[in-house]
């Protein structure tokens, strides 16, 4: 049964008093009500939708302790700092604490000093964690980033399998809540089974985030494209994701030489440098973070204005989670992917050499499971490649992938903004599939790059050595550009007229539909993008310009400077004090009393008492100066 229950009035009172919000976002009230009624729950909610409030509000209303399983120390630290700023007693049990600090946290937890304690999954089955859970009594167990428990997901972590055993060892089983930002139907089922959720109230909030602009570029030079984008968005905070440590180093070094306040993050750096660089980004001392996917899960920084993927990720789930770190404050933000065919080959290499699929040749159960996992990863990569090369609406592609319906046009992505025209590709398509067929007659197969070389008559040494220059299709498209050939081939694969087969080195093969191209009596017309960079740039600018409400830039600047001083005194990142969206609402409402200040979203009772006098005084001084 998935019928919602009534939400107690006290939940709204806690929401306003502690967190400063008048109402709940979509899905929050239903999950909170279910947990308060003692029911297990599964919430699939996009990044920025407020998953943390779904367990924090019940934690403050339930009598005992809420334990939150979270994968990253940075997430725990940010969440604990934000809760303490809101007057909530909270702590984390993490390796970042000194032995004395850890012992003190355990001692305080045993004494009932905390309402919420965060713990890494690796520490769940430790004696101290079990002792806390057994002696204090858990009112709620929340599992964040729950997709990590699923072997069908994109970020499986074996340590998450300990959650089920932890629950079994508890003297009394509390309600268990699982949360994730992205999960297909298969992954949702795996979460429910792996965590042994009991008849969970399941709610999947639509993953669409209207404040995000999606864009795919296929630049001739990625670095030039990145620099051009950053120059148009100077001073804004953002992340540049790269596939390898080497690329992170290259990007960070170049951005530094070009005058950008950039830093870096990857697993090859020392723990001390990673923490220092992450803090520089979180505290706005650096505005651009170049990083591998080692950075970001659980990063709670709300004012990330853009996420640029310098390389294509390995799957759509990873892409959505990483891109979703933009615009957490509800402000408009960009998600830009710089695509190259080399990204596909690199990702295949990473999948092949990630440890999966290696062992005793597939004879043992472990190696069989690893091979199955590798094949799942390759299938996920194929879908990511389709996203990167599609001519359809990017937003609709993502929504359909996760099982949601979507209109074919959103008007807020680069494909909707770009100029596509149905193009007659009949002759090109026939030449392409004929080349694949002629090679197959000799027992040969090859990928997209080799196909383009053959059709364009390349004198590549490997091509000549394989005697591919003797194919009847050699050089029959010598006047076509490699870009055009690649685009038509991508469309044929996307529409199922050709197949990409193979793991490490994918090759083109005929499909059940290929014969239709050679036998067709009517033209084959496919949507091909015309070069219209100006249209894409214009659409992006229009998207941001549509964000309503005039903000006085001088007042906003003054409030940001005050926030920076307050955050420095408290030794927390600025967004922990107030998000940018809260400051902008102050600029609109211009509160001059503490009572009016409390009406600003994001201002709870504790923050009103802490900061109300200083911020209202700043606003009064601005108004009296006549600067506006």
GROMACS .gro file of C-alpha atoms in nm, residues 427-439 446-460 463 468-482 484-489 492 498 508:
model
   53
  427UNK     CA    1   2.336   0.838  -5.042
  428UNK     CA    2   2.573   0.891  -4.750
  429UNK     CA    3   2.394   0.624  -4.547
  430UNK     CA    4   2.408   0.373  -4.832
  431UNK     CA    5   2.781   0.428  -4.875
  432UNK     CA    6   2.839   0.389  -4.501
  433UNK     CA    7   2.644   0.063  -4.462
  434UNK     CA    8   2.793  -0.072  -4.786
  435UNK     CA    9   3.140  -0.017  -4.645
  436UNK     CA   10   3.048  -0.207  -4.329
  437UNK     CA   11   2.903  -0.488  -4.543
  438UNK     CA   12   3.203  -0.515  -4.777
  439UNK     CA   13   3.438  -0.543  -4.481
  446UNK     CA   14   3.605  -0.172  -3.744
  447UNK     CA   15   3.488   0.130  -3.548
  448UNK     CA   16   3.365   0.473  -3.652
  449UNK     CA   17   3.710   0.631  -3.689
  450UNK     CA   18   3.838   0.357  -3.922
  451UNK     CA   19   3.512   0.371  -4.119
  452UNK     CA   20   3.565   0.743  -4.184
  453UNK     CA   21   3.928   0.681  -4.285
  454UNK     CA   22   3.827   0.414  -4.540
  455UNK     CA   23   3.547   0.617  -4.695
  456UNK     CA   24   3.765   0.930  -4.716
  457UNK     CA   25   4.058   0.738  -4.869
  458UNK     CA   26   4.306   0.785  -4.586
  459UNK     CA   27   4.666   0.669  -4.639
  460UNK     CA   28   4.686   0.564  -4.273
  463UNK     CA   29   4.466   0.087  -4.289
  468UNK     CA   30   4.142  -0.195  -4.647
  469UNK     CA   31   4.233   0.032  -4.937
  470UNK     CA   32   4.131  -0.255  -5.168
  471UNK     CA   33   3.767  -0.239  -5.055
  472UNK     CA   34   3.534  -0.120  -5.330
  473UNK     CA   35   3.409   0.153  -5.094
  474UNK     CA   36   3.758   0.293  -5.029
  475UNK     CA   37   3.768   0.668  -5.100
  476UNK     CA   38   3.408   0.695  -5.226
  477UNK     CA   39   3.341   0.984  -4.983
  478UNK     CA   40   3.676   1.162  -5.011
  479UNK     CA   41   3.507   1.502  -5.033
  480UNK     CA   42   3.304   1.452  -4.712
  481UNK     CA   43   3.439   1.592  -4.385
  482UNK     CA   44   3.517   1.352  -4.102
  484UNK     CA   45   2.990   1.498  -4.136
  485UNK     CA   46   3.067   1.126  -4.164
  486UNK     CA   47   3.073   1.088  -3.788
  487UNK     CA   48   2.744   1.276  -3.749
  488UNK     CA   49   2.563   1.061  -4.007
  489UNK     CA   50   2.707   0.741  -3.857
  492UNK     CA   51   2.236   0.568  -3.803
  498UNK     CA   52   2.369   0.006  -3.748
  508UNK     CA   53   3.006  -0.137  -3.645
   0.00000   0.00000   0.00000
